[in-house]
Amino acid sequence: MKSISIKQITFLTLSTLICTLLIEFATRVFYLYEEKKIEVTKYDPQLGWDFQGQREIPFPLRFNDAGIREPLTKEEIKNKNSTVVFLGNSVVMAQHVLPEVTFVKQVQELLGNRYVINAGFDGYELHREIIKFERALSDLKNIETVIWVPNINDFKTEDSIAGLIEETARLHQQEWNTLTKNFFSDIRKGHLFEKASASFQNFVASFQTRNNEVIFTQKDFYYTQGLLEGAPPETVQFLDSDIRQLKNRLDKRGIKFQVVFLPTRQFSKEKGWKDAKTFHQLAAVLDNYQIPYVQMLDLFHQQSNPENLFIDYVHLNENGHTLVA
């Protein structure tokens, strides 16, 4: 049997190592290239992240030069006679459906004589929505009405928002945006998620005996429990301050301010408006500032299978968007 020399072993080892490194390098280049084609976020020191560019998969998602999900440029929107702005987070942005299917654009179709702007920003809460609105849209002179669509994500304190932005900056330094595809996952912080995590096993057990087509998730519980239990006073005070700030700015410009309450998937199946303690706290703030609102929680609950109006725990599918519109 012919023996293998140390020189041959060394050569084979180095060849294997070089081939492995080349494959690793090629793989990284390929995925980085793929990511750059669908990149739609960028780091922002004030907001944590902002929006840019476009993607085609899994659904077309395009941001104009102002960083909002609109096909028209900022200048083209300025030329419209009258506009309505839907302000909110991922429920408004609705990246899970085609642009024309969103309730924002369906409302535009129904109104006919107004341009309706999708100012939904994935992962934001009202505090950052206001900052983004002022930066991107405050110079528009044709805004007639701003309609805010809140959910449980809006009930955060200043500290939790600052922590989220700091965490985003740290993750960016680790190229987290490249590693996690094209969107930030919502980093869930604060008392609501901690309480939900602690109680999740009981929640799962309660559904094991039921015959549900929809499998409810931990986030279903997070959003439902958050609405049922109410928020602490310091959180409501912080939200109160943001609402007052936004209303004062809109009043000075003669812009109407309205609010639309939407349910989540599990909540719509089991509960109605009377059960939404957290939303009642927010409604009391709105009443104090004479801000009109519409609640759609009962409308969803009255549907035969309201859970089938959602694509996941809180985001609407096409039928859900049509109902809201």
mmCIF file of C-alpha atoms in Angstrom:
data_model
loop_
_atom_site.group_PDB
_atom_site.id
_atom_site.type_symbol
_atom_site.label_atom_id
_atom_site.label_comp_id
_atom_site.label_asym_id
_atom_site.label_seq_id
_atom_site.Cartn_x
_atom_site.Cartn_y
_atom_site.Cartn_z
ATOM 1 C CA MET A 1 0.000 0.000 0.000
ATOM 2 C CA LYS A 2 1.421 3.333 -1.016
ATOM 3 C CA SER A 3 1.837 5.740 1.899
ATOM 4 C CA ILE A 4 0.883 9.401 1.761
ATOM 5 C CA SER A 5 3.652 11.830 2.532
ATOM 6 C CA ILE A 6 3.369 14.786 4.893
ATOM 7 C CA LYS A 7 3.777 17.052 1.873
ATOM 8 C CA GLN A 8 0.773 15.473 0.149
ATOM 9 C CA ILE A 9 -1.327 15.670 3.316
ATOM 10 C CA THR A 10 -0.421 19.321 3.685
ATOM 11 C CA PHE A 11 -1.311 19.989 0.059
ATOM 12 C CA LEU A 12 -4.689 18.232 0.374
ATOM 13 C CA THR A 13 -5.471 20.080 3.599
ATOM 14 C CA LEU A 14 -4.640 23.464 2.111
ATOM 15 C CA SER A 15 -6.607 22.663 -1.068
ATOM 16 C CA THR A 16 -9.644 21.683 0.981
ATOM 17 C CA LEU A 17 -9.356 24.818 3.103
ATOM 18 C CA ILE A 18 -9.028 27.072 0.059
ATOM 19 C CA CYS A 19 -12.040 25.460 -1.639
ATOM 20 C CA THR A 20 -14.102 25.861 1.543
ATOM 21 C CA LEU A 21 -13.148 29.523 1.813
ATOM 22 C CA LEU A 22 -13.994 30.138 -1.848
ATOM 23 C CA ILE A 23 -17.410 28.521 -1.433
ATOM 24 C CA GLU A 24 -18.050 30.553 1.725
ATOM 25 C CA PHE A 25 -16.970 33.769 -0.019
ATOM 26 C CA ALA A 26 -19.156 33.069 -3.068
ATOM 27 C CA THR A 27 -22.149 32.272 -0.867
ATOM 28 C CA ARG A 28 -21.755 35.487 1.107
ATOM 29 C CA VAL A 29 -21.406 37.592 -2.049
ATOM 30 C CA PHE A 30 -24.501 35.961 -3.549
ATOM 31 C CA TYR A 31 -26.699 36.577 -0.509
ATOM 32 C CA LEU A 32 -25.391 40.093 0.010
ATOM 33 C CA TYR A 33 -26.234 40.834 -3.624
ATOM 34 C CA GLU A 34 -29.696 39.323 -3.203
ATOM 35 C CA GLU A 35 -30.248 41.392 -0.078
ATOM 36 C CA LYS A 36 -29.274 44.632 -1.760
ATOM 37 C CA LYS A 37 -31.918 44.059 -4.415
ATOM 38 C CA ILE A 38 -34.698 43.913 -1.828
ATOM 39 C CA GLU A 39 -33.308 46.227 0.852
ATOM 40 C CA VAL A 40 -36.008 48.563 2.143
ATOM 41 C CA THR A 41 -34.625 49.815 5.449
ATOM 42 C CA LYS A 42 -31.729 51.984 6.494
ATOM 43 C CA TYR A 43 -30.394 52.937 9.887
ATOM 44 C CA ASP A 44 -31.659 56.206 11.313
ATOM 45 C CA PRO A 45 -30.238 57.584 14.597
ATOM 46 C CA GLN A 46 -33.504 59.313 15.521
ATOM 47 C CA LEU A 47 -35.995 56.639 14.501
ATOM 48 C CA GLY A 48 -33.948 53.449 14.707
ATOM 49 C CA TRP A 49 -34.649 52.755 11.048
ATOM 50 C CA ASP A 50 -36.260 54.496 8.103
ATOM 51 C CA PHE A 51 -37.591 53.231 4.794
ATOM 52 C CA GLN A 52 -36.233 53.404 1.262
ATOM 53 C CA GLY A 53 -36.154 51.651 -2.083
ATOM 54 C CA GLN A 54 -38.363 48.805 -3.211
ATOM 55 C CA ARG A 55 -38.770 45.038 -3.395
ATOM 56 C CA GLU A 56 -40.932 42.690 -5.432
ATOM 57 C CA ILE A 57 -41.064 39.509 -3.324
ATOM 58 C CA PRO A 58 -43.189 38.312 -1.578
ATOM 59 C CA PHE A 59 -45.334 41.376 -2.279
ATOM 60 C CA PRO A 60 -44.371 44.589 -4.055
ATOM 61 C CA LEU A 61 -43.215 47.127 -1.511
ATOM 62 C CA ARG A 62 -42.107 50.499 -2.821
ATOM 63 C CA PHE A 63 -41.159 53.634 -0.913
ATOM 64 C CA ASN A 64 -41.031 56.999 -2.625
ATOM 65 C CA ASP A 65 -38.438 59.713 -2.050
ATOM 66 C CA ALA A 66 -40.137 60.651 1.244
ATOM 67 C CA GLY A 67 -39.880 57.089 2.566
ATOM 68 C CA ILE A 68 -43.613 56.309 2.499
ATOM 69 C CA ARG A 69 -45.363 53.445 0.685
ATOM 70 C CA GLU A 70 -46.595 55.499 -2.233
ATOM 71 C CA PRO A 71 -46.173 55.180 -6.013
ATOM 72 C CA LEU A 72 -46.098 58.968 -6.474
ATOM 73 C CA THR A 73 -43.145 61.178 -5.648
ATOM 74 C CA LYS A 74 -43.382 63.847 -2.983
ATOM 75 C CA GLU A 75 -43.642 66.531 -5.658
ATOM 76 C CA GLU A 76 -46.465 64.693 -7.437
ATOM 77 C CA ILE A 77 -48.404 64.396 -4.174
ATOM 78 C CA LYS A 78 -47.985 68.147 -3.604
ATOM 79 C CA ASN A 79 -49.878 68.756 -6.844
ATOM 80 C CA LYS A 80 -52.984 66.945 -5.560
ATOM 81 C CA ASN A 81 -55.866 69.203 -4.513
ATOM 82 C CA SER A 82 -56.728 67.424 -1.301
ATOM 83 C CA THR A 83 -55.137 64.538 0.591
ATOM 84 C CA VAL A 84 -56.006 62.282 3.484
ATOM 85 C CA VAL A 85 -53.165 60.694 5.485
ATOM 86 C CA PHE A 86 -53.494 57.330 7.221
ATOM 87 C CA LEU A 87 -50.898 57.327 9.990
ATOM 88 C CA GLY A 88 -49.890 54.126 11.779
ATOM 89 C CA ASN A 89 -47.537 51.181 11.829
ATOM 90 C CA SER A 90 -47.412 47.893 9.900
ATOM 91 C CA VAL A 91 -51.209 47.463 9.953
ATOM 92 C CA VAL A 92 -51.453 50.583 7.773
ATOM 93 C CA MET A 93 -48.337 49.900 5.706
ATOM 94 C CA ALA A 94 -49.762 46.414 5.033
ATOM 95 C CA GLN A 95 -46.692 44.877 3.440
ATOM 96 C CA HIS A 96 -48.504 41.508 3.308
ATOM 97 C CA VAL A 97 -50.859 42.559 0.494
ATOM 98 C CA LEU A 98 -50.558 44.285 -2.868
ATOM 99 C CA PRO A 99 -50.500 48.105 -2.698
ATOM 100 C CA GLU A 100 -53.892 48.550 -4.366
ATOM 101 C CA VAL A 101 -55.502 46.074 -1.945
ATOM 102 C CA THR A 102 -54.650 48.054 1.221
ATOM 103 C CA PHE A 103 -57.620 49.738 2.876
ATOM 104 C CA VAL A 104 -55.761 53.018 2.341
ATOM 105 C CA LYS A 105 -55.992 52.725 -1.436
ATOM 106 C CA GLN A 106 -59.469 51.229 -1.311
ATOM 107 C CA VAL A 107 -60.605 54.312 0.627
ATOM 108 C CA GLN A 108 -58.972 56.457 -2.045
ATOM 109 C CA GLU A 109 -60.976 54.589 -4.671
ATOM 110 C CA LEU A 110 -64.184 55.076 -2.673
ATOM 111 C CA LEU A 111 -63.591 58.797 -2.108
ATOM 112 C CA GLY A 112 -62.649 59.472 -5.707
ATOM 113 C CA ASN A 113 -61.815 63.165 -5.300
ATOM 114 C CA ARG A 114 -59.027 62.852 -2.708
ATOM 115 C CA TYR A 115 -55.585 61.337 -2.739
ATOM 116 C CA VAL A 116 -55.068 59.049 0.269
ATOM 117 C CA ILE A 117 -51.521 58.665 1.590
ATOM 118 C CA ASN A 118 -50.188 55.491 3.177
ATOM 119 C CA ALA A 119 -48.098 56.767 6.099
ATOM 120 C CA GLY A 120 -47.757 53.406 7.792
ATOM 121 C CA PHE A 121 -44.321 52.610 9.208
ATOM 122 C CA ASP A 122 -43.534 49.040 10.161
ATOM 123 C CA GLY A 123 -42.450 48.660 13.792
ATOM 124 C CA TYR A 124 -43.119 52.263 14.815
ATOM 125 C CA GLU A 125 -45.359 53.571 17.562
ATOM 126 C CA LEU A 126 -47.008 57.019 17.686
ATOM 127 C CA HIS A 127 -43.899 58.702 19.104
ATOM 128 C CA ARG A 128 -41.826 57.832 16.035
ATOM 129 C CA GLU A 129 -44.759 58.117 13.658
ATOM 130 C CA ILE A 130 -45.004 61.804 14.619
ATOM 131 C CA ILE A 131 -41.276 62.360 14.055
ATOM 132 C CA LYS A 132 -41.450 60.675 10.656
ATOM 133 C CA PHE A 133 -44.638 62.550 9.730
ATOM 134 C CA GLU A 134 -43.055 65.895 10.578
ATOM 135 C CA ARG A 135 -39.872 65.072 8.693
ATOM 136 C CA ALA A 136 -41.474 63.604 5.588
ATOM 137 C CA LEU A 137 -44.895 65.234 5.206
ATOM 138 C CA SER A 138 -45.038 68.462 7.222
ATOM 139 C CA ASP A 139 -44.408 70.604 4.138
ATOM 140 C CA LEU A 140 -47.473 69.267 2.315
ATOM 141 C CA LYS A 141 -50.031 72.090 2.120
ATOM 142 C CA ASN A 142 -52.895 69.960 0.835
ATOM 143 C CA ILE A 143 -53.522 67.634 3.813
ATOM 144 C CA GLU A 144 -57.180 67.754 4.806
ATOM 145 C CA THR A 145 -57.365 64.970 7.397
ATOM 146 C CA VAL A 146 -54.989 62.735 9.347
ATOM 147 C CA ILE A 147 -56.432 59.397 10.459
ATOM 148 C CA TRP A 148 -54.386 57.540 13.062
ATOM 149 C CA VAL A 149 -54.754 53.749 13.401
ATOM 150 C CA PRO A 150 -53.303 52.697 16.792
ATOM 151 C CA ASN A 151 -52.668 49.251 18.219
ATOM 152 C CA ILE A 152 -50.982 47.807 21.271
ATOM 153 C CA ASN A 153 -47.508 48.709 19.940
ATOM 154 C CA ASP A 154 -48.329 52.353 20.608
ATOM 155 C CA PHE A 155 -48.423 51.756 24.351
ATOM 156 C CA LYS A 156 -44.727 52.182 25.031
ATOM 157 C CA THR A 157 -42.841 54.467 27.373
ATOM 158 C CA GLU A 158 -40.093 56.841 26.316
ATOM 159 C CA ASP A 159 -37.511 54.514 27.891
ATOM 160 C CA SER A 160 -38.666 51.464 25.928
ATOM 161 C CA ILE A 161 -38.578 53.411 22.660
ATOM 162 C CA ALA A 162 -35.074 54.709 23.434
ATOM 163 C CA GLY A 163 -34.001 51.149 24.242
ATOM 164 C CA LEU A 164 -35.408 49.911 20.943
ATOM 165 C CA ILE A 165 -33.463 52.532 18.982
ATOM 166 C CA GLU A 166 -30.263 51.713 20.870
ATOM 167 C CA GLU A 167 -30.772 48.011 20.181
ATOM 168 C CA THR A 168 -31.309 48.763 16.505
ATOM 169 C CA ALA A 169 -28.032 50.696 16.345
ATOM 170 C CA ARG A 170 -26.150 47.815 17.985
ATOM 171 C CA LEU A 171 -27.654 45.256 15.634
ATOM 172 C CA HIS A 172 -26.841 47.373 12.615
ATOM 173 C CA GLN A 173 -23.199 47.346 13.628
ATOM 174 C CA GLN A 174 -23.405 43.547 13.480
ATOM 175 C CA GLU A 175 -24.923 43.677 9.988
ATOM 176 C CA TRP A 176 -28.173 42.457 11.454
ATOM 177 C CA ASN A 177 -30.142 44.010 8.645
ATOM 178 C CA THR A 178 -28.318 41.788 6.136
ATOM 179 C CA LEU A 179 -28.724 38.673 8.239
ATOM 180 C CA THR A 180 -32.450 39.063 8.812
ATOM 181 C CA LYS A 181 -33.589 39.721 5.265
ATOM 182 C CA ASN A 182 -35.309 43.012 4.495
ATOM 183 C CA PHE A 183 -37.234 44.003 7.613
ATOM 184 C CA PHE A 184 -36.593 44.411 11.290
ATOM 185 C CA SER A 185 -38.536 42.065 13.521
ATOM 186 C CA ASP A 186 -40.396 43.931 16.228
ATOM 187 C CA ILE A 187 -38.254 43.724 19.350
ATOM 188 C CA ARG A 188 -40.920 43.199 21.940
ATOM 189 C CA LYS A 189 -40.170 44.984 25.188
ATOM 190 C CA GLY A 190 -42.057 46.145 28.242
ATOM 191 C CA HIS A 191 -44.435 44.738 30.815
ATOM 192 C CA LEU A 192 -47.050 43.485 28.345
ATOM 193 C CA PHE A 193 -44.786 41.033 26.553
ATOM 194 C CA GLU A 194 -43.136 39.858 29.774
ATOM 195 C CA LYS A 195 -46.544 39.093 31.221
ATOM 196 C CA ALA A 196 -47.607 37.391 27.991
ATOM 197 C CA SER A 197 -44.498 35.210 27.958
ATOM 198 C CA ALA A 198 -45.063 34.114 31.524
ATOM 199 C CA SER A 199 -48.676 33.133 30.839
ATOM 200 C CA PHE A 200 -48.283 31.664 27.375
ATOM 201 C CA GLN A 201 -48.431 28.002 28.385
ATOM 202 C CA ASN A 202 -51.843 28.479 30.025
ATOM 203 C CA PHE A 203 -52.993 30.284 26.910
ATOM 204 C CA VAL A 204 -51.947 27.380 24.671
ATOM 205 C CA ALA A 205 -53.631 24.859 26.934
ATOM 206 C CA SER A 206 -56.914 26.766 26.765
ATOM 207 C CA PHE A 207 -56.997 26.368 22.991
ATOM 208 C CA GLN A 208 -56.039 22.712 22.803
ATOM 209 C CA THR A 209 -59.620 21.631 23.485
ATOM 210 C CA ARG A 210 -61.106 23.933 20.864
ATOM 211 C CA ASN A 211 -61.658 23.163 17.203
ATOM 212 C CA ASN A 212 -60.054 26.209 15.583
ATOM 213 C CA GLU A 213 -58.926 26.318 11.973
ATOM 214 C CA VAL A 214 -56.555 29.145 12.865
ATOM 215 C CA ILE A 215 -53.615 28.260 15.091
ATOM 216 C CA PHE A 216 -53.209 31.158 17.487
ATOM 217 C CA THR A 217 -49.659 32.190 18.279
ATOM 218 C CA GLN A 218 -47.761 33.799 21.123
ATOM 219 C CA LYS A 219 -48.204 37.140 19.422
ATOM 220 C CA ASP A 220 -51.967 36.582 19.308
ATOM 221 C CA PHE A 221 -51.829 36.301 23.055
ATOM 222 C CA TYR A 222 -49.515 39.302 23.403
ATOM 223 C CA TYR A 223 -51.846 41.597 21.486
ATOM 224 C CA THR A 224 -55.060 40.233 23.020
ATOM 225 C CA GLN A 225 -53.843 40.251 26.595
ATOM 226 C CA GLY A 226 -52.449 43.727 26.098
ATOM 227 C CA LEU A 227 -55.886 45.040 25.137
ATOM 228 C CA LEU A 228 -57.638 43.253 27.980
ATOM 229 C CA GLU A 229 -55.377 44.280 30.852
ATOM 230 C CA GLY A 230 -54.811 47.971 30.293
ATOM 231 C CA ALA A 231 -51.621 49.993 30.388
ATOM 232 C CA PRO A 232 -49.885 51.525 33.448
ATOM 233 C CA PRO A 233 -50.433 55.254 34.153
ATOM 234 C CA GLU A 234 -46.933 56.326 33.075
ATOM 235 C CA THR A 235 -47.434 54.736 29.661
ATOM 236 C CA VAL A 236 -50.816 56.435 29.178
ATOM 237 C CA GLN A 237 -49.288 59.772 30.230
ATOM 238 C CA PHE A 238 -46.545 59.438 27.645
ATOM 239 C CA LEU A 239 -49.089 58.597 24.945
ATOM 240 C CA ASP A 240 -51.284 61.489 26.109
ATOM 241 C CA SER A 241 -48.352 63.864 25.597
ATOM 242 C CA ASP A 242 -47.736 62.612 22.059
ATOM 243 C CA ILE A 243 -51.416 62.894 21.116
ATOM 244 C CA ARG A 244 -51.612 66.431 22.472
ATOM 245 C CA GLN A 245 -48.464 67.370 20.566
ATOM 246 C CA LEU A 246 -49.792 65.969 17.283
ATOM 247 C CA LYS A 247 -53.227 67.535 17.672
ATOM 248 C CA ASN A 248 -51.759 70.975 18.409
ATOM 249 C CA ARG A 249 -49.574 70.824 15.313
ATOM 250 C CA LEU A 250 -52.468 69.712 13.126
ATOM 251 C CA ASP A 251 -54.815 72.349 14.576
ATOM 252 C CA LYS A 252 -52.359 75.108 13.683
ATOM 253 C CA ARG A 253 -52.480 73.943 10.078
ATOM 254 C CA GLY A 254 -56.252 73.491 9.999
ATOM 255 C CA ILE A 255 -55.976 69.711 9.567
ATOM 256 C CA LYS A 256 -58.649 67.442 10.983
ATOM 257 C CA PHE A 257 -57.516 64.613 13.263
ATOM 258 C CA GLN A 258 -59.436 61.346 13.637
ATOM 259 C CA VAL A 259 -58.715 57.864 14.999
ATOM 260 C CA VAL A 260 -59.796 54.382 13.901
ATOM 261 C CA PHE A 261 -59.538 51.441 16.310
ATOM 262 C CA LEU A 262 -58.974 48.020 14.744
ATOM 263 C CA PRO A 263 -58.961 44.645 16.531
ATOM 264 C CA THR A 264 -56.430 41.833 16.408
ATOM 265 C CA ARG A 265 -57.103 38.297 15.223
ATOM 266 C CA GLN A 266 -57.729 36.439 18.466
ATOM 267 C CA PHE A 267 -59.436 39.443 20.060
ATOM 268 C CA SER A 268 -61.925 39.759 17.198
ATOM 269 C CA LYS A 269 -62.898 36.116 17.566
ATOM 270 C CA GLU A 270 -63.520 36.247 21.316
ATOM 271 C CA LYS A 271 -64.060 39.858 22.390
ATOM 272 C CA GLY A 272 -65.613 43.191 21.446
ATOM 273 C CA TRP A 273 -65.155 46.873 22.204
ATOM 274 C CA LYS A 274 -66.453 46.597 25.760
ATOM 275 C CA ASP A 275 -63.537 44.273 26.588
ATOM 276 C CA ALA A 276 -60.758 46.481 25.185
ATOM 277 C CA LYS A 277 -59.628 48.115 28.424
ATOM 278 C CA THR A 278 -56.430 49.503 26.926
ATOM 279 C CA PHE A 279 -58.259 51.104 24.002
ATOM 280 C CA HIS A 280 -60.738 52.607 26.488
ATOM 281 C CA GLN A 281 -57.830 54.350 28.197
ATOM 282 C CA LEU A 282 -56.791 55.801 24.855
ATOM 283 C CA ALA A 283 -60.393 56.732 24.000
ATOM 284 C CA ALA A 284 -60.580 58.721 27.266
ATOM 285 C CA VAL A 285 -57.515 60.697 26.151
ATOM 286 C CA LEU A 286 -59.104 61.339 22.762
ATOM 287 C CA ASP A 287 -62.346 62.485 24.394
ATOM 288 C CA ASN A 288 -60.366 64.908 26.546
ATOM 289 C CA TYR A 289 -58.946 66.557 23.413
ATOM 290 C CA GLN A 290 -62.239 66.241 21.490
ATOM 291 C CA ILE A 291 -60.690 63.956 18.878
ATOM 292 C CA PRO A 292 -63.365 61.848 17.123
ATOM 293 C CA TYR A 293 -62.818 58.134 16.733
ATOM 294 C CA VAL A 294 -64.459 55.072 15.225
ATOM 295 C CA GLN A 295 -64.091 51.597 16.730
ATOM 296 C CA MET A 296 -64.346 48.584 14.418
ATOM 297 C CA LEU A 297 -63.840 45.935 17.101
ATOM 298 C CA ASP A 298 -67.548 45.098 17.270
ATOM 299 C CA LEU A 299 -67.836 45.061 13.473
ATOM 300 C CA PHE A 300 -65.119 42.407 13.252
ATOM 301 C CA HIS A 301 -66.508 40.425 16.189
ATOM 302 C CA GLN A 302 -69.914 40.273 14.486
ATOM 303 C CA GLN A 303 -68.468 38.523 11.420
ATOM 304 C CA SER A 304 -69.086 34.753 11.258
ATOM 305 C CA ASN A 305 -65.359 33.901 11.173
ATOM 306 C CA PRO A 306 -63.463 37.101 11.962
ATOM 307 C CA GLU A 307 -60.148 35.273 12.367
ATOM 308 C CA ASN A 308 -60.262 34.575 8.625
ATOM 309 C CA LEU A 309 -59.905 38.294 7.937
ATOM 310 C CA PHE A 310 -56.283 38.249 9.108
ATOM 311 C CA ILE A 311 -53.105 37.012 7.487
ATOM 312 C CA ASP A 312 -51.494 36.619 10.923
ATOM 313 C CA TYR A 313 -51.991 37.793 14.530
ATOM 314 C CA VAL A 314 -52.744 41.433 13.650
ATOM 315 C CA HIS A 315 -52.227 42.108 9.929
ATOM 316 C CA LEU A 316 -55.263 41.973 7.641
ATOM 317 C CA ASN A 317 -55.656 39.898 4.506
ATOM 318 C CA GLU A 318 -57.463 41.176 1.396
ATOM 319 C CA ASN A 319 -60.933 40.540 2.860
ATOM 320 C CA GLY A 320 -59.972 42.299 6.069
ATOM 321 C CA HIS A 321 -58.752 45.357 4.171
ATOM 322 C CA THR A 322 -62.002 45.483 2.188
ATOM 323 C CA LEU A 323 -64.068 45.383 5.377
ATOM 324 C CA VAL A 324 -62.087 48.228 6.930
ATOM 325 C CA ALA A 325 -62.320 50.338 3.782
#
